[in-house]
PDB file of C-alpha atoms and ligand atoms in Angstrom:
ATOM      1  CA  UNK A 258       0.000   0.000   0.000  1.00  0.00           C
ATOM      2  CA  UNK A 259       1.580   3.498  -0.680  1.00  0.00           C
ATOM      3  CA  UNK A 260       0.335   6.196   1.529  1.00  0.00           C
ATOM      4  CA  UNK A 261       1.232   9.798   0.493  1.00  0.00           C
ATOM      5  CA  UNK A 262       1.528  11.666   3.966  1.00  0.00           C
ATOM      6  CA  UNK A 263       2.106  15.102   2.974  1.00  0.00           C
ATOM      7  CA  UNK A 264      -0.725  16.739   0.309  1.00  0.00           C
ATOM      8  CA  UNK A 265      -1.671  20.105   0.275  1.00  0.00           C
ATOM      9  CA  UNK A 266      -5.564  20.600  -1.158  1.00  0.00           C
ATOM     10  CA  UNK A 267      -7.310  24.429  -1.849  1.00  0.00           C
ATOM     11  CA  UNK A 268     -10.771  24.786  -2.664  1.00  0.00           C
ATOM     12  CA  UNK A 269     -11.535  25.643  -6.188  1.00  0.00           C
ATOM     13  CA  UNK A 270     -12.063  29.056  -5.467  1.00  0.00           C
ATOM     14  CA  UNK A 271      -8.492  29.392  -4.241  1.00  0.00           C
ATOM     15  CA  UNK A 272      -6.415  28.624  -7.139  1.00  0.00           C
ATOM     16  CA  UNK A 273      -9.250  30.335  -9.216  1.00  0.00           C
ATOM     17  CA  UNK A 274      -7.603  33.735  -7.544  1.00  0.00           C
ATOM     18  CA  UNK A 275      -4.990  32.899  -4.609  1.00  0.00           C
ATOM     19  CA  UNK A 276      -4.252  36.600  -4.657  1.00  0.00           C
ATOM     20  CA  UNK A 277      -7.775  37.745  -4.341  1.00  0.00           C
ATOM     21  CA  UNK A 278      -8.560  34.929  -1.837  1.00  0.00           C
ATOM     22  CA  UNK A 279      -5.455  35.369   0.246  1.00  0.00           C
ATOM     23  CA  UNK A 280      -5.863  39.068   0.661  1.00  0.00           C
ATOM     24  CA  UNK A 281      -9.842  39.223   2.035  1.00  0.00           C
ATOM     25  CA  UNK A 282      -8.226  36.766   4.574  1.00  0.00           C
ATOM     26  CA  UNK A 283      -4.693  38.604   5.545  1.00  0.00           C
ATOM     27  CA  UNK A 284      -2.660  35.662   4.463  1.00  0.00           C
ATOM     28  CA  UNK A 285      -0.119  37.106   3.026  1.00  0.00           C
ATOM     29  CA  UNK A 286       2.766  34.896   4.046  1.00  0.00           C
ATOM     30  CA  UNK A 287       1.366  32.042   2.189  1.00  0.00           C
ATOM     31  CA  UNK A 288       0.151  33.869  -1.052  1.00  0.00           C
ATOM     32  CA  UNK A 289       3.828  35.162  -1.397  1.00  0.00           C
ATOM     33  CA  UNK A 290       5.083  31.526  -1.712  1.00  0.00           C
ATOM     34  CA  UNK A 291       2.143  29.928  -3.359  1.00  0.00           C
ATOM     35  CA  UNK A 292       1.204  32.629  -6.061  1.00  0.00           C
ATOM     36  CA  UNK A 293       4.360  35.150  -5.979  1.00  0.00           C
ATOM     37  CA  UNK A 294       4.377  38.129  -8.247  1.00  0.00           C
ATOM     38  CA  UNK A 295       7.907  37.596  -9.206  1.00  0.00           C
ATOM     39  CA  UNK A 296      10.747  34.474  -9.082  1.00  0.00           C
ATOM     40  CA  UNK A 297      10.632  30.496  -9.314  1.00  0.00           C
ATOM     41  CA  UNK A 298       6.556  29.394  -9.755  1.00  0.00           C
ATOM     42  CA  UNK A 299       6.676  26.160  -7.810  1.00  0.00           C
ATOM     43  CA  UNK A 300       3.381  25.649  -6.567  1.00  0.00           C
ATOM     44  CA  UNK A 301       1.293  23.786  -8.564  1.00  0.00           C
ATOM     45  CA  UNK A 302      -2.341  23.599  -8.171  1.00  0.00           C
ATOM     46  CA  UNK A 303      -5.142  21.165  -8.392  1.00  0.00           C
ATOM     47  CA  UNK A 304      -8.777  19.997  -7.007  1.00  0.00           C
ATOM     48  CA  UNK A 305     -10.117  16.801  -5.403  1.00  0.00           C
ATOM     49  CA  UNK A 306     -10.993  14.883  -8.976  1.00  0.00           C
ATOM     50  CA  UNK A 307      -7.234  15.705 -10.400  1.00  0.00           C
ATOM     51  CA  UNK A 308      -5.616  14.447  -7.230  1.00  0.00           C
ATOM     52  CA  UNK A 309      -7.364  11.218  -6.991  1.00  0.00           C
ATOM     53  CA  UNK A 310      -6.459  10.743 -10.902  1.00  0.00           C
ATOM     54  CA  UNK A 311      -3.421  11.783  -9.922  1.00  0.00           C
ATOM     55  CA  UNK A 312      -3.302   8.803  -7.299  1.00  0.00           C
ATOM     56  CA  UNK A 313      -4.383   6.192  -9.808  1.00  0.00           C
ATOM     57  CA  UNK A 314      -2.269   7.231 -12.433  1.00  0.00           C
ATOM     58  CA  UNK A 315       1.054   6.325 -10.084  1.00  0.00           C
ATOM     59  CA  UNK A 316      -0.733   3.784  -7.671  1.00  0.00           C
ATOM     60  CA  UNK A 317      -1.010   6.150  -4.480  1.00  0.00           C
ATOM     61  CA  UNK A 318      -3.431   4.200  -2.622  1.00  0.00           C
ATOM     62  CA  UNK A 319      -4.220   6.681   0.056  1.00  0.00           C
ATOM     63  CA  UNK A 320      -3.144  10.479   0.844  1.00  0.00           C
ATOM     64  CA  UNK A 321      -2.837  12.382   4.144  1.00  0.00           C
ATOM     65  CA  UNK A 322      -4.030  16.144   3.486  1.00  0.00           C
ATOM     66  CA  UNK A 323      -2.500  18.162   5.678  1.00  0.00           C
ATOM     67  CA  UNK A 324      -3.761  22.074   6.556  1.00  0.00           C
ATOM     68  CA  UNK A 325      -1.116  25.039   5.438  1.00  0.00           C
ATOM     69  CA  UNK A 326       0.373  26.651   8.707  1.00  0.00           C
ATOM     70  CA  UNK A 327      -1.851  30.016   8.054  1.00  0.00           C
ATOM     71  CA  UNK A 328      -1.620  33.321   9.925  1.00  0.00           C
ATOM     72  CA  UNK A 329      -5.204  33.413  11.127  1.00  0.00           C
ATOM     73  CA  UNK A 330      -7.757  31.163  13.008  1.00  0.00           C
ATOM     74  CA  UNK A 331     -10.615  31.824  10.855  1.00  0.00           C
ATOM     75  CA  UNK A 332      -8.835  30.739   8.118  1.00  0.00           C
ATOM     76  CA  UNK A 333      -7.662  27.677   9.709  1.00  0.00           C
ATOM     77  CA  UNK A 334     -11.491  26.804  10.647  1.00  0.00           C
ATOM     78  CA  UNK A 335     -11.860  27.152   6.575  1.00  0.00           C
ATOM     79  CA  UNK A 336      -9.687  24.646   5.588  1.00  0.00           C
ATOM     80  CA  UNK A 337     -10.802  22.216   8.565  1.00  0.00           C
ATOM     81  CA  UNK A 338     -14.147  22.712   6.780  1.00  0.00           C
ATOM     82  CA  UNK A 339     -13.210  22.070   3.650  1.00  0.00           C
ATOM     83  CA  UNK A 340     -10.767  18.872   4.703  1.00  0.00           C
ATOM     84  CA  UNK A 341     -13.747  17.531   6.734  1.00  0.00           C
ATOM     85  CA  UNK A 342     -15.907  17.275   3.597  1.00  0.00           C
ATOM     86  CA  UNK A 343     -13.693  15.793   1.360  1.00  0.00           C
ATOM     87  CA  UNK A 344     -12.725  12.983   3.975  1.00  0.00           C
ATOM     88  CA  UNK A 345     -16.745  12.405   4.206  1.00  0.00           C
ATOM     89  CA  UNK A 346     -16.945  11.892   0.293  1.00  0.00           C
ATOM     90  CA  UNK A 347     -14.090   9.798  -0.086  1.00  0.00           C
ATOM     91  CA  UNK A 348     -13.068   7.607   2.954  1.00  0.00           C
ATOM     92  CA  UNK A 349     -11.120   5.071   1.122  1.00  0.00           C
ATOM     93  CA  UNK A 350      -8.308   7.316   0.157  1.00  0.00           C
ATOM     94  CA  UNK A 351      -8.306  10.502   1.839  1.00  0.00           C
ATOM     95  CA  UNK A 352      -7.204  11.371   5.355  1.00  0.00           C
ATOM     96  CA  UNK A 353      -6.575  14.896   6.433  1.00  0.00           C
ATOM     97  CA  UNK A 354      -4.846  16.565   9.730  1.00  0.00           C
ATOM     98  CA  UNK A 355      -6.477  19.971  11.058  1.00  0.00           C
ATOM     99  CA  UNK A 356      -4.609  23.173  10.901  1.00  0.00           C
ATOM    100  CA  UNK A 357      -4.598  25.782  13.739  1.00  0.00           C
ATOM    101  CA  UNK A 358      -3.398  28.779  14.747  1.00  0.00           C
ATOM    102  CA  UNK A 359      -1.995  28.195  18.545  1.00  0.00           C
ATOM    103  CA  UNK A 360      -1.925  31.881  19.486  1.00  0.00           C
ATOM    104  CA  UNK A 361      -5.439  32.183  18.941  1.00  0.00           C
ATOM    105  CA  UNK A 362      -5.494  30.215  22.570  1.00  0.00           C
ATOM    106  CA  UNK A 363      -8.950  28.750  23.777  1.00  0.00           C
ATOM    107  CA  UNK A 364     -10.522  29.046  19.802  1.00  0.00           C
ATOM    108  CA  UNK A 365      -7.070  27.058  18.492  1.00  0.00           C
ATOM    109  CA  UNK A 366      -7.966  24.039  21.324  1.00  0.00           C
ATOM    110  CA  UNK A 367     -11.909  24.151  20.588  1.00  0.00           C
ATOM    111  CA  UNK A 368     -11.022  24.453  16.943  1.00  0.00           C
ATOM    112  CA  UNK A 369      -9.017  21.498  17.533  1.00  0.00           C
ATOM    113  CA  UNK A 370     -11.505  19.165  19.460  1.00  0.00           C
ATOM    114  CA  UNK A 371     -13.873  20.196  17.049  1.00  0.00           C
ATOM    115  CA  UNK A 372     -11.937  18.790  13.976  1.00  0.00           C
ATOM    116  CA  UNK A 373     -11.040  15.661  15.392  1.00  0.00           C
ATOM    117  CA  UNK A 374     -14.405  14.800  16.293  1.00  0.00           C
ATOM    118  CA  UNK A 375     -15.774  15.947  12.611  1.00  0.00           C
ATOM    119  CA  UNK A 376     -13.424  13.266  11.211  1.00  0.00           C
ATOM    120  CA  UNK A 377      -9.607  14.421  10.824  1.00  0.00           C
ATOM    121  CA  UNK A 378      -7.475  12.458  12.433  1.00  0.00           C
ATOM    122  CA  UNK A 379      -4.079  14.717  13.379  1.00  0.00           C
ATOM    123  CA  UNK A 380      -2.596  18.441  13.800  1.00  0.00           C
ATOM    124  CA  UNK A 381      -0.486  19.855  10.587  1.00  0.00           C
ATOM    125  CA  UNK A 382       1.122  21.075   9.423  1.00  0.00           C
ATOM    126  CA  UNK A 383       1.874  24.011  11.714  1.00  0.00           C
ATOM    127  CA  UNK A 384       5.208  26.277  11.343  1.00  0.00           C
ATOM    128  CA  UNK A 385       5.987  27.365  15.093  1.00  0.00           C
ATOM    129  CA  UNK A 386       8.599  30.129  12.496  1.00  0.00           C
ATOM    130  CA  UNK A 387       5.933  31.153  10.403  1.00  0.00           C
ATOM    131  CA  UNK A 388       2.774  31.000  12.837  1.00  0.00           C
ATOM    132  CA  UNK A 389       4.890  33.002  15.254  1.00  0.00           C
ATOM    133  CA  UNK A 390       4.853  30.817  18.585  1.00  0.00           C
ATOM    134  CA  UNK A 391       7.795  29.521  20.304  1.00  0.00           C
ATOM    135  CA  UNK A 392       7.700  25.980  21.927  1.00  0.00           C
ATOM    136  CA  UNK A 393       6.857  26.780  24.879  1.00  0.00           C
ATOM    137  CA  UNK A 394       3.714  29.098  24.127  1.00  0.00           C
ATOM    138  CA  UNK A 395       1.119  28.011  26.358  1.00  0.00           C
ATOM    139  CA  UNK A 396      -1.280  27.533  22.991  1.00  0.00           C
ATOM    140  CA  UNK A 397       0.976  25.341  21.679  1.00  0.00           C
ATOM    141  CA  UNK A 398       1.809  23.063  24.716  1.00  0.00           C
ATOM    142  CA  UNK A 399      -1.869  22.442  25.042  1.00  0.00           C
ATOM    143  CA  UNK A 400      -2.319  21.633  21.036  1.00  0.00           C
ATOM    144  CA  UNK A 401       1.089  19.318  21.946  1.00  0.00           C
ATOM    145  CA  UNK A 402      -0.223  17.724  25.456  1.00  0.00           C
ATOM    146  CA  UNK A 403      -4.026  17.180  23.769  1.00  0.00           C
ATOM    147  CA  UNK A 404      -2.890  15.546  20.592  1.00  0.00           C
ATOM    148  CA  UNK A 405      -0.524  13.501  22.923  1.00  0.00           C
ATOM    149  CA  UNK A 406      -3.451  12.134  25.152  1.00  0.00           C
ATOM    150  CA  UNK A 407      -5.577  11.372  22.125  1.00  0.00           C
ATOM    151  CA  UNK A 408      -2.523   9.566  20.800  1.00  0.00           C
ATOM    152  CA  UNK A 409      -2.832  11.679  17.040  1.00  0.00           C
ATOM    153  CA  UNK A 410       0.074  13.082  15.220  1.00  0.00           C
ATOM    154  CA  UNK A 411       1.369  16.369  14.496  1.00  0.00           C
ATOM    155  CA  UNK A 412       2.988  17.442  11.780  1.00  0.00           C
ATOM    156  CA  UNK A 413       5.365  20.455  11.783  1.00  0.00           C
ATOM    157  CA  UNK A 414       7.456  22.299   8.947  1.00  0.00           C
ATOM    158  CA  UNK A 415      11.098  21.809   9.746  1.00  0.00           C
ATOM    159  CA  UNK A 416      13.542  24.207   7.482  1.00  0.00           C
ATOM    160  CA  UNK A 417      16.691  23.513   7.156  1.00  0.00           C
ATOM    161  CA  UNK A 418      19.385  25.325   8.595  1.00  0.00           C
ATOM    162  CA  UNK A 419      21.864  25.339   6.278  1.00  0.00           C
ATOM    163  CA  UNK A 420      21.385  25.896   3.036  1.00  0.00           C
ATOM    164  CA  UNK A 421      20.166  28.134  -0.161  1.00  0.00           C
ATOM    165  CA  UNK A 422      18.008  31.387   1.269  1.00  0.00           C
ATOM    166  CA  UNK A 423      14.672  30.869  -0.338  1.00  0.00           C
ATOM    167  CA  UNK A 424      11.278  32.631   0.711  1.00  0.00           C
ATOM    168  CA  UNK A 425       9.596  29.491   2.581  1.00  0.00           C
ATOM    169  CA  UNK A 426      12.750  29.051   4.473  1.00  0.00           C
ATOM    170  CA  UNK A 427      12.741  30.612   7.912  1.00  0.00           C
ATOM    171  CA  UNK A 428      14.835  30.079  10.659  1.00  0.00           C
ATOM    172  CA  UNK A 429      14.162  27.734  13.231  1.00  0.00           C
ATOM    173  CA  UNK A 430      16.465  25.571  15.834  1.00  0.00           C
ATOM    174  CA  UNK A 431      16.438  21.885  15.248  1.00  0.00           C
ATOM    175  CA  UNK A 432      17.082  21.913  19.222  1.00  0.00           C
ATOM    176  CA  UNK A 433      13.156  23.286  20.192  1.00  0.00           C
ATOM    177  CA  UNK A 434      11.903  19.640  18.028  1.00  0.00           C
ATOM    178  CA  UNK A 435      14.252  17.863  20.438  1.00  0.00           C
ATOM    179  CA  UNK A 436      12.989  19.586  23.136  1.00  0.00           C
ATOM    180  CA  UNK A 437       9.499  18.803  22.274  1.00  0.00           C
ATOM    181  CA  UNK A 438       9.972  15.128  21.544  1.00  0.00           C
ATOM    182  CA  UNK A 439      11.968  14.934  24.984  1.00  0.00           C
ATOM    183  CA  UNK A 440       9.282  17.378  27.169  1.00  0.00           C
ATOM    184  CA  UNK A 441       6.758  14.727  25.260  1.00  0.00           C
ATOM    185  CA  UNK A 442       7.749  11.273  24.703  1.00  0.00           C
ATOM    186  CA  UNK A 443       4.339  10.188  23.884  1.00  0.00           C
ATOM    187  CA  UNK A 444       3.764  12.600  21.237  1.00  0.00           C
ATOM    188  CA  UNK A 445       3.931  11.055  18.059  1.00  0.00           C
ATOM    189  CA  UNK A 446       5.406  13.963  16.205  1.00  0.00           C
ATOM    190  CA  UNK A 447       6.093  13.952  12.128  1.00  0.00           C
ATOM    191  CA  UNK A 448       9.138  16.575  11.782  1.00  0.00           C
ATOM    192  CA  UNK A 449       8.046  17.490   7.480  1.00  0.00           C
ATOM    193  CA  UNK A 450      11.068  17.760   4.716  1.00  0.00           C
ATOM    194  CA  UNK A 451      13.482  15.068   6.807  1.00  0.00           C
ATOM    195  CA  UNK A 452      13.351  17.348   9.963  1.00  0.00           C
ATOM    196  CA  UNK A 453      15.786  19.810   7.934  1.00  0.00           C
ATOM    197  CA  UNK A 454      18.392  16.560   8.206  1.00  0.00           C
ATOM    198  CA  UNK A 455      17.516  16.642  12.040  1.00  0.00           C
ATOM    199  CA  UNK A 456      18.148  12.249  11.427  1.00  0.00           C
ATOM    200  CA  UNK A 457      21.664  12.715  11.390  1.00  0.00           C
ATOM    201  CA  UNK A 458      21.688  14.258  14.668  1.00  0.00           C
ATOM    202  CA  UNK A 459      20.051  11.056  16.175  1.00  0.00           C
ATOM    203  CA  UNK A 460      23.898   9.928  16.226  1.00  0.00           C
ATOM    204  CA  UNK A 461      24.259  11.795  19.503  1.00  0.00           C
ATOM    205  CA  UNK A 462      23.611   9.514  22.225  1.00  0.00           C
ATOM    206  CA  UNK A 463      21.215  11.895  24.228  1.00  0.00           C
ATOM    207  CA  UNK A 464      19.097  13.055  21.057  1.00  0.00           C
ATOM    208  CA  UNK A 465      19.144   9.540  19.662  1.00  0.00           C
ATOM    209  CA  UNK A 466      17.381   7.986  22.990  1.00  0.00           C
ATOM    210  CA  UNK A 467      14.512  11.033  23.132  1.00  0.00           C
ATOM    211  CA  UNK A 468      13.542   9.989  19.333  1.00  0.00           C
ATOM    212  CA  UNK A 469      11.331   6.630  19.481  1.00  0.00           C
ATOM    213  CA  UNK A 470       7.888   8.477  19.175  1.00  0.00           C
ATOM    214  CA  UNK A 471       9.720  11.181  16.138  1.00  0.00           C
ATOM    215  CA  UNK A 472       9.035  10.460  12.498  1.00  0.00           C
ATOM    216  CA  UNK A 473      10.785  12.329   9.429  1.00  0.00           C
ATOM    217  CA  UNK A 474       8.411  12.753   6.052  1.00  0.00           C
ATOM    218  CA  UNK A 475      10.059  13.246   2.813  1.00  0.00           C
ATOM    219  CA  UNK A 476       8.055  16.114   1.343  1.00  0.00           C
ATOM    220  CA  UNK A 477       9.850  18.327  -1.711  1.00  0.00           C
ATOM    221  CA  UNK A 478      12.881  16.968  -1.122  1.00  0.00           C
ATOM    222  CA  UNK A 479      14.113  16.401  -4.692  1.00  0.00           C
ATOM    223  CA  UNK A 480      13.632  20.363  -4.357  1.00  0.00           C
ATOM    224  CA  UNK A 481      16.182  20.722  -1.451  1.00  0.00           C
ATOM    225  CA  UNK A 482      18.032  17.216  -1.620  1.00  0.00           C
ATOM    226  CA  UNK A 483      20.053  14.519  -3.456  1.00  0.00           C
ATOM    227  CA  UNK A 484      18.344  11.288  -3.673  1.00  0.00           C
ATOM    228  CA  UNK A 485      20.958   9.741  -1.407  1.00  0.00           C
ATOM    229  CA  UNK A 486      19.664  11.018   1.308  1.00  0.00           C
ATOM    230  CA  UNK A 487      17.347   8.068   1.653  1.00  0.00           C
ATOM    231  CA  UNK A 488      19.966   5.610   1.846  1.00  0.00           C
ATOM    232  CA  UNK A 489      21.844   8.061   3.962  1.00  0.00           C
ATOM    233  CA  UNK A 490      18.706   8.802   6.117  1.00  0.00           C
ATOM    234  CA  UNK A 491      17.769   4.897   6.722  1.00  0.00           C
ATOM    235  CA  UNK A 492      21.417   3.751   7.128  1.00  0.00           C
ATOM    236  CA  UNK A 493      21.582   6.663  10.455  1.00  0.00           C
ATOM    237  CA  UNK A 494      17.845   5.681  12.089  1.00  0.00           C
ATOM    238  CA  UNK A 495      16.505   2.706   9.733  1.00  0.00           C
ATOM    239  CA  UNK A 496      13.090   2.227   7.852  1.00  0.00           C
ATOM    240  CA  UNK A 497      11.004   2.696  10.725  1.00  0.00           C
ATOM    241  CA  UNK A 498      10.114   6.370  10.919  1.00  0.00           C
ATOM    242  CA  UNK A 499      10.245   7.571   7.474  1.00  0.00           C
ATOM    243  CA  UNK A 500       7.214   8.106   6.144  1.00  0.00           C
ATOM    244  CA  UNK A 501       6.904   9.059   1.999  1.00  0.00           C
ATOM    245  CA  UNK A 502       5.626  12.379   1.290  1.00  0.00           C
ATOM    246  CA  UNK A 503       5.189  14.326  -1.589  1.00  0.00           C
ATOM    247  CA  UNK A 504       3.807  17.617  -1.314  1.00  0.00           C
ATOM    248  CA  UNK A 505       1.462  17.914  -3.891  1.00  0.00           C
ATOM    249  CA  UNK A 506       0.905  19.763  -5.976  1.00  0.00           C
ATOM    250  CA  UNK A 507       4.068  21.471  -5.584  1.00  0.00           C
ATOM    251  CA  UNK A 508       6.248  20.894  -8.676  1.00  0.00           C
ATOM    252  CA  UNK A 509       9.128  18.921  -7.501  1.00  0.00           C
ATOM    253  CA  UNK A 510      10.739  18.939 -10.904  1.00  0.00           C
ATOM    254  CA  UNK A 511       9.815  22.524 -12.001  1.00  0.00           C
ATOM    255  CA  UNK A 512      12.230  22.103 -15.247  1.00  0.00           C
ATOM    256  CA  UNK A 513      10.636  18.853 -16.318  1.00  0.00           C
ATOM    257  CA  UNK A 514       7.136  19.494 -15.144  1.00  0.00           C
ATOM    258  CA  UNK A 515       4.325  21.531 -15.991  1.00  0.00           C
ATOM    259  CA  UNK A 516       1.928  20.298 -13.709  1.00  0.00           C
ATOM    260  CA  UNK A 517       1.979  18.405 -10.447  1.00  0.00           C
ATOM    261  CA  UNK A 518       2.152  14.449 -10.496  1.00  0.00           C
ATOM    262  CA  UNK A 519       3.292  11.912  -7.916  1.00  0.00           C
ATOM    263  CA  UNK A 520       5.019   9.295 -10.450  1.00  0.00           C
ATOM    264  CA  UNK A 521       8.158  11.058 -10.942  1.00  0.00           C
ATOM    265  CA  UNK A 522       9.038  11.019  -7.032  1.00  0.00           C
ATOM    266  CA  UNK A 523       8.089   7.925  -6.619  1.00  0.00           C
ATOM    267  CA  UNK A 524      10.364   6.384  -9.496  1.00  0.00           C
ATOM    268  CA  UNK A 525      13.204   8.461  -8.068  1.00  0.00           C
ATOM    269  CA  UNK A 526      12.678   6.852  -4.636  1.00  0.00           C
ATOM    270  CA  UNK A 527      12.023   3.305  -6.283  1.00  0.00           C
ATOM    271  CA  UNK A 528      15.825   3.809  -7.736  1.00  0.00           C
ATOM    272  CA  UNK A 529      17.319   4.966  -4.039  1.00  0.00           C
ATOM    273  CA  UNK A 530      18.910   1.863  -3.598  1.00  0.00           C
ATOM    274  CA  UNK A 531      16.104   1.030  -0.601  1.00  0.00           C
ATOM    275  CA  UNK A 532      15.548  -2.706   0.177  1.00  0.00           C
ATOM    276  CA  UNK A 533      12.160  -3.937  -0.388  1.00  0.00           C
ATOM    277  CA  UNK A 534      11.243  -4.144   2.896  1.00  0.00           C
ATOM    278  CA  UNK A 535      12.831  -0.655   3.573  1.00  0.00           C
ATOM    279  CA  UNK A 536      10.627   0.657   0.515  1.00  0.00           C
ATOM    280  CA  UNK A 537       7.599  -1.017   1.702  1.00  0.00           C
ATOM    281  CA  UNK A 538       7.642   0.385   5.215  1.00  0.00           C
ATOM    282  CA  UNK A 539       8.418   3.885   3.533  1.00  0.00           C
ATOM    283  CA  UNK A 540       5.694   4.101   0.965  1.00  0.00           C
ATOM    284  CA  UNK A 541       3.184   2.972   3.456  1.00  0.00           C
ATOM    285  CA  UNK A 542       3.414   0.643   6.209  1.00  0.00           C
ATOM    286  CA  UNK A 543       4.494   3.160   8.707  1.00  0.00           C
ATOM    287  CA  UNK A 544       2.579   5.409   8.097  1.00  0.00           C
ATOM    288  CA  UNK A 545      -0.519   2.662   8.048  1.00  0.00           C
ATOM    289  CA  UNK A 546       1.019   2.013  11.441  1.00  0.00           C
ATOM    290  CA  UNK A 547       1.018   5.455  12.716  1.00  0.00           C
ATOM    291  CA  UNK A 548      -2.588   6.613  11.442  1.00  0.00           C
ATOM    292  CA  UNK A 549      -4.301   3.047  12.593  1.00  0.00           C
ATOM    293  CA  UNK A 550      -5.070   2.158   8.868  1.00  0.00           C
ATOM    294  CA  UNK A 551      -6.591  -1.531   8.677  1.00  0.00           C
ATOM    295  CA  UNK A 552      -4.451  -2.867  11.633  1.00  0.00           C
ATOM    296  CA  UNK A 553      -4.991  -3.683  15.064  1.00  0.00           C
ATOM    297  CA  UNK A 554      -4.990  -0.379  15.881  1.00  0.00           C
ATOM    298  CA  UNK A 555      -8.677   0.405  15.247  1.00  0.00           C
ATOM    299  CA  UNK A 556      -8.695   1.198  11.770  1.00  0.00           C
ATOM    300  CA  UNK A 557     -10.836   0.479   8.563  1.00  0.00           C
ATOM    301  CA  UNK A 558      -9.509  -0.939   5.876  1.00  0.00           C
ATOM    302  CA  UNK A 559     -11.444  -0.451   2.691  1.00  0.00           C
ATOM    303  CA  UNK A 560     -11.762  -2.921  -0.293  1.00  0.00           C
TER     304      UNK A 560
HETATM  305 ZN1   ZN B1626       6.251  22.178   4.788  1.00  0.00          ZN
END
């Protein structure tokens, strides 16, 4: 089974105008990377009908749509809304984490609760950077302590900290993830774009032994990395906690493609040089694992 745990979905009316829609809702952060007036175009864009002909066409079984890490709380509730309704319509291959805003406090937690019990089934992705919270805002240990007791993932943006200056890169300090994953060992926490190479760290004895709950996706990293790195990546923590993710419908291969598809990622993983266990558990068993997807963990599995 190949689950895609990083997709990014708009509503039709968004990438009908992302400039127009953006700026009635103040996010201007995200229209400046999605829809810039000027520079590299990488965002692609699509709708509910594409992506799932998108899945077919490379043999995604199931994707994980996760919320964009947006400035405001009514905006998050918007997505939420939109995420809920497409989960409804097609349970067999879509899953979707809510999106909040953690400064907005009380309305981020109820927001929350009320997502979760509508059908979505973690937190992501969130940007501590870009949302403007640190760690230990008291928002954002709540979001952290709640999705810990109901045993659901969150997802955050990791950028990495060395490397090309680019307009969705912002710092951040690898440390506050391993103070999170140490303050909350039962938090299953899914550090996006390999942690920004966070994995290697896991050599040190201390970080390594805080780790067992921390997973690493793979999203737009033939944008930011060599394919070695999943040989690199496995060989330093092993198949267990990397979970394949695409980020669609960003263009991963902006020179070669004009619209967003997941079979070119997925042929450059197939040639990585992964085992095919290590590939299985990659594409899909982990994160089948981690979301309770047709195991013994309570989920359905669909025919
Ligand atoms: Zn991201």
């Amino acid at each position: 089974m190949i689950i895609d745990s990083h997709v990014h979905l708009y509503a039709p009316e968004v990438a009908a105008d992302p400039r127009g829609w953006a700026r009635a809702r103040g996010e201007d952060r995200w229209v400046n990377l999605a829809a810039p007036l000027s520079g590299r175009q990488l965002q692609g864009w699509s709708d509910i009908d594409t992506l799932l002909m998108d899945m077919d066409a490379a043999g995604v079984d199931r994707a994980v749509l996760l919320g964009w890490y947006w400035d405001h709380h009514e905006t998050c509730i918007e997505q939420n809304n939109w995420y809920i309704d497409w989960v409804r319509r097609h349970p067999d291959r879509l899953h979707a984490f809510a999106t909040v805003q953690p400064r907005a406090g009380d309305a981020a937690e109820n927001e929350f609760k009320r997502a979760i019990d509508a059908g979505l089934c973690g937190i992501g992705e969130l940007s501590p950077a870009s949302q403007g919270f640190s760690m230990e805002h008291p928002g954002w240990l709540r979001i952290a302590e709640l999705a810990a007791e109901r045993g659901l993932p969150v997802n955050l943006h990791v950028n990495e900290p060395v490397g090309r200056r680019h307009p969705g890169r912002l710092q951040d300090s690898l440390d506050d993830y391993v103070w999170l994953a140490d303050r909350f060992p039962d938090l299953k926490l899914i550090l996006a774009h390999w942690g920004g190479m966070l994995p290697f760290f896991e050599m040190n004895k201390w970080v390594g032994s805080r780790m067992g709950n921390v997973f690493y996706d793979t999203a737009a990293s033939p944008l930011l990395y060599r394919p070695g790195i999943f040989r690199a990546v496995v060989d330093a923590i092993g198949p267990s906690r990397v979970l394949y993710g695409s980020d669609y419908p960003l263009r991963l291969y902006p020179r070669k493609q004009e619209r967003p598809d997941f079979v070119r990622f997925l042929r450059e993983i197939d040639a990585a040089g992964l085992s095919r266990d290590e590939k299985a558990r990659i594409l899909g068993e982990n994160a089948r694992g981690l979301l309770g997807i047709g195991g013994a963990t309570g989920g359905v599995e669909s025919a």
